[in-house]
Amino acid sequence: MNATNPSTRHRAVLLLAAVLTLMLSACRTDDDIVMPTTTDTGLSLSSSYAGLYVLCEGNMGANKATLDYLDFSTGQYQKNIFPSRNPAQVKELGDVGNDVKIYGSRLWLVINCSNKVEVCDARTARSLGHVDIPNCRYLAFHEGFAYVSSYVGGGLSEWDRLGSVYKVDTASLRVVGRIDVGYQPDEMAVFGKKLYVANSGGYHGATGNGYDTTVSVIDLQTFREERKMEVAPNLFRLRADRYGQLWVTSRGIEGDGSQPARLFVLDDDKVAEQINLPVSDMAFRGDSLCFLATVGHSYETGVIDIRTHAIVSRQLLKPSADYSIETPYGLAVHPETGHIYVMDATNYVSSGLLLCFDRDGHFLWQTPTGDIPGHAVFLPKNVGSIGGKETSKSDSSAYSKYIQAVDEYVPAPGQFVNELPAATAADTPASMARKCSERLAGGRGGMVTLGSWGGYITFHFDHSVKNMSGERDFAVWGNAYNGNSEPGIVMVSQDTNGNGQPDDVWYELSGSADIDSVGKVIYDYELTYQRSPMQNVPWHDNRGRQGFVERNGYHTQEYYPLWLGDELTFRGTLLPANAHDEGKDGQSYWLLSTLRYGYADNYPNTNREGCSFDIAWAVDQHRRPVGLTHIDFIRVYSAQLQQCGWIGDTSTEITGAEDLHADD
């Protein structure tokens, strides 16, 4: 037996004591944990969103980036939640929070000067890991990958280094690719299979070497830069709207009156419009772009029609003595309620403010935030159930082939509206979507009417629906029978931004009328209905025509949706009339002809192929195929505008939908 050397044992004891001391100093006690500060805004919201995360930048070098959370159910605002949710992280969140997004079930936080992207559970904000990326800036997502823009260089001393976009596998959090783009790239957007990157050249220009003026176009299938589009100097924000247009802001060149800050609209890969506004942030709300335009501490808020590019309001926020905004820094708009949130950086060195306004711009409340609040993302209640493939199931049989839930129900006026399903004036868009889910989800087979032309319903499954080559991918069930077809157009969308909401680009499935009725189909059609209680419902369209959805004696309830506003405008494709009165001797016998393929409520449900759809039929606004690999949302809208005597208006009805390959 070997005896232990006393001196060796003594050194071991000292080493153990040092290790324990280090461990104790590195771990926090309950007293060390920074607990969030909670304030009550006094206003709760009911919607399919649980809350709002607000990422506060903090001053550069101060290591004071913080994450705040607004709980919609309680109206409580929690300031700096990250330390208490992650007590084991000694350095807390890091230095300069630059972007925040949700993809699938995860919350992604770009911490610029800490050179990392922190990835958390979206429901709890507990850290799941991080990705090291130098001088990281902004995020975009597509089909299971995160794309992170990066200045790469550390500052003015490295102004001549091209920036990059890093490709990150969202499941493993590993960088799997990187490509160079322009100088100092900022915001990005995905449209179709392209990634668009706004190159600023911020460092490059600040040292007198010229700002970048381009948007890089990246092919996501090859992950290569295809080309650069010339736009303007010092680009910053870049967002894609529901029609595939890109909205890009330029900070301009300070002191150069010929190169002021402006807003640009890119369509079909070229500049389609220039709007002379110094837009610093923006958010979509339906067919509107809400903008925040700033010059120094002065600011303007307003609304732009994304269809016409016209400025329709320059006073989104109503003036009031109840609030003041010192340094407007960020803007967010609730996707369902339309509430407007403005982030105020105040003096940049102390607490900021979050201000809330109703959808009409009336001030509601304000609350203190962390330092320099500038970025926000809404947390869906069903986060992770669709989109975001980082937690995809390996066993496809675990998925349901039926509708999981209805996201939107916006019928046009019609004889079955407010009956299928039943509605009252106390209902809301959210409550009506729930009623539709109760009828359609899980293969229940209940019926929902879409009313006259334009009325629509949006729904999703509990998984993405794959585009299987050469096969029909999903079916939509209706109540058609021979001689009674009421065709509805089907649209599809991918959850490109990963927020679990149907707010990305929509594509129409091209049906047989595009071939069989050339010259008779009306594209870019727009029609407006006006409330006229218990009367025929008047309408007018963008072709100079007007008419009515006429009442009849079989349905005596209100025909206009009780829970919607006094005016409803729909846009889309109008199919030619398919109704013919085949009656004789003064007797009416209406025949509603079946179209060859491509429409809901067109064939009886017993004709499985006639009720089925191929994702490969998807086309963009120019009727060009888009080649989608999968879809996350389906929308159906009534596609005809006709009155058929005693039968009444033609309205598409839906009784369910099915993923035809969920069991494959």
PDB file of C-alpha atoms in Angstrom, residues 194 216-219 222 224-228 269:
ATOM      1  CA  LYS A 194     -35.825  34.055 -52.829  1.00  0.00           C
ATOM      2  CA  SER A 216     -29.142  41.282 -52.792  1.00  0.00           C
ATOM      3  CA  VAL A 217     -31.315  38.517 -54.267  1.00  0.00           C
ATOM      4  CA  ILE A 218     -30.444  35.051 -52.970  1.00  0.00           C
ATOM      5  CA  ASP A 219     -31.745  31.793 -54.446  1.00  0.00           C
ATOM      6  CA  THR A 222     -28.788  26.947 -54.200  1.00  0.00           C
ATOM      7  CA  ARG A 224     -26.215  31.725 -53.928  1.00  0.00           C
ATOM      8  CA  GLU A 225     -26.534  35.416 -54.634  1.00  0.00           C
ATOM      9  CA  GLU A 226     -28.227  35.698 -58.034  1.00  0.00           C
ATOM     10  CA  ARG A 227     -27.860  39.447 -58.497  1.00  0.00           C
ATOM     11  CA  LYS A 228     -28.088  42.840 -56.856  1.00  0.00           C
ATOM     12  CA  ASP A 269     -37.716  42.636 -59.018  1.00  0.00           C
TER      13      ASP A 269
END
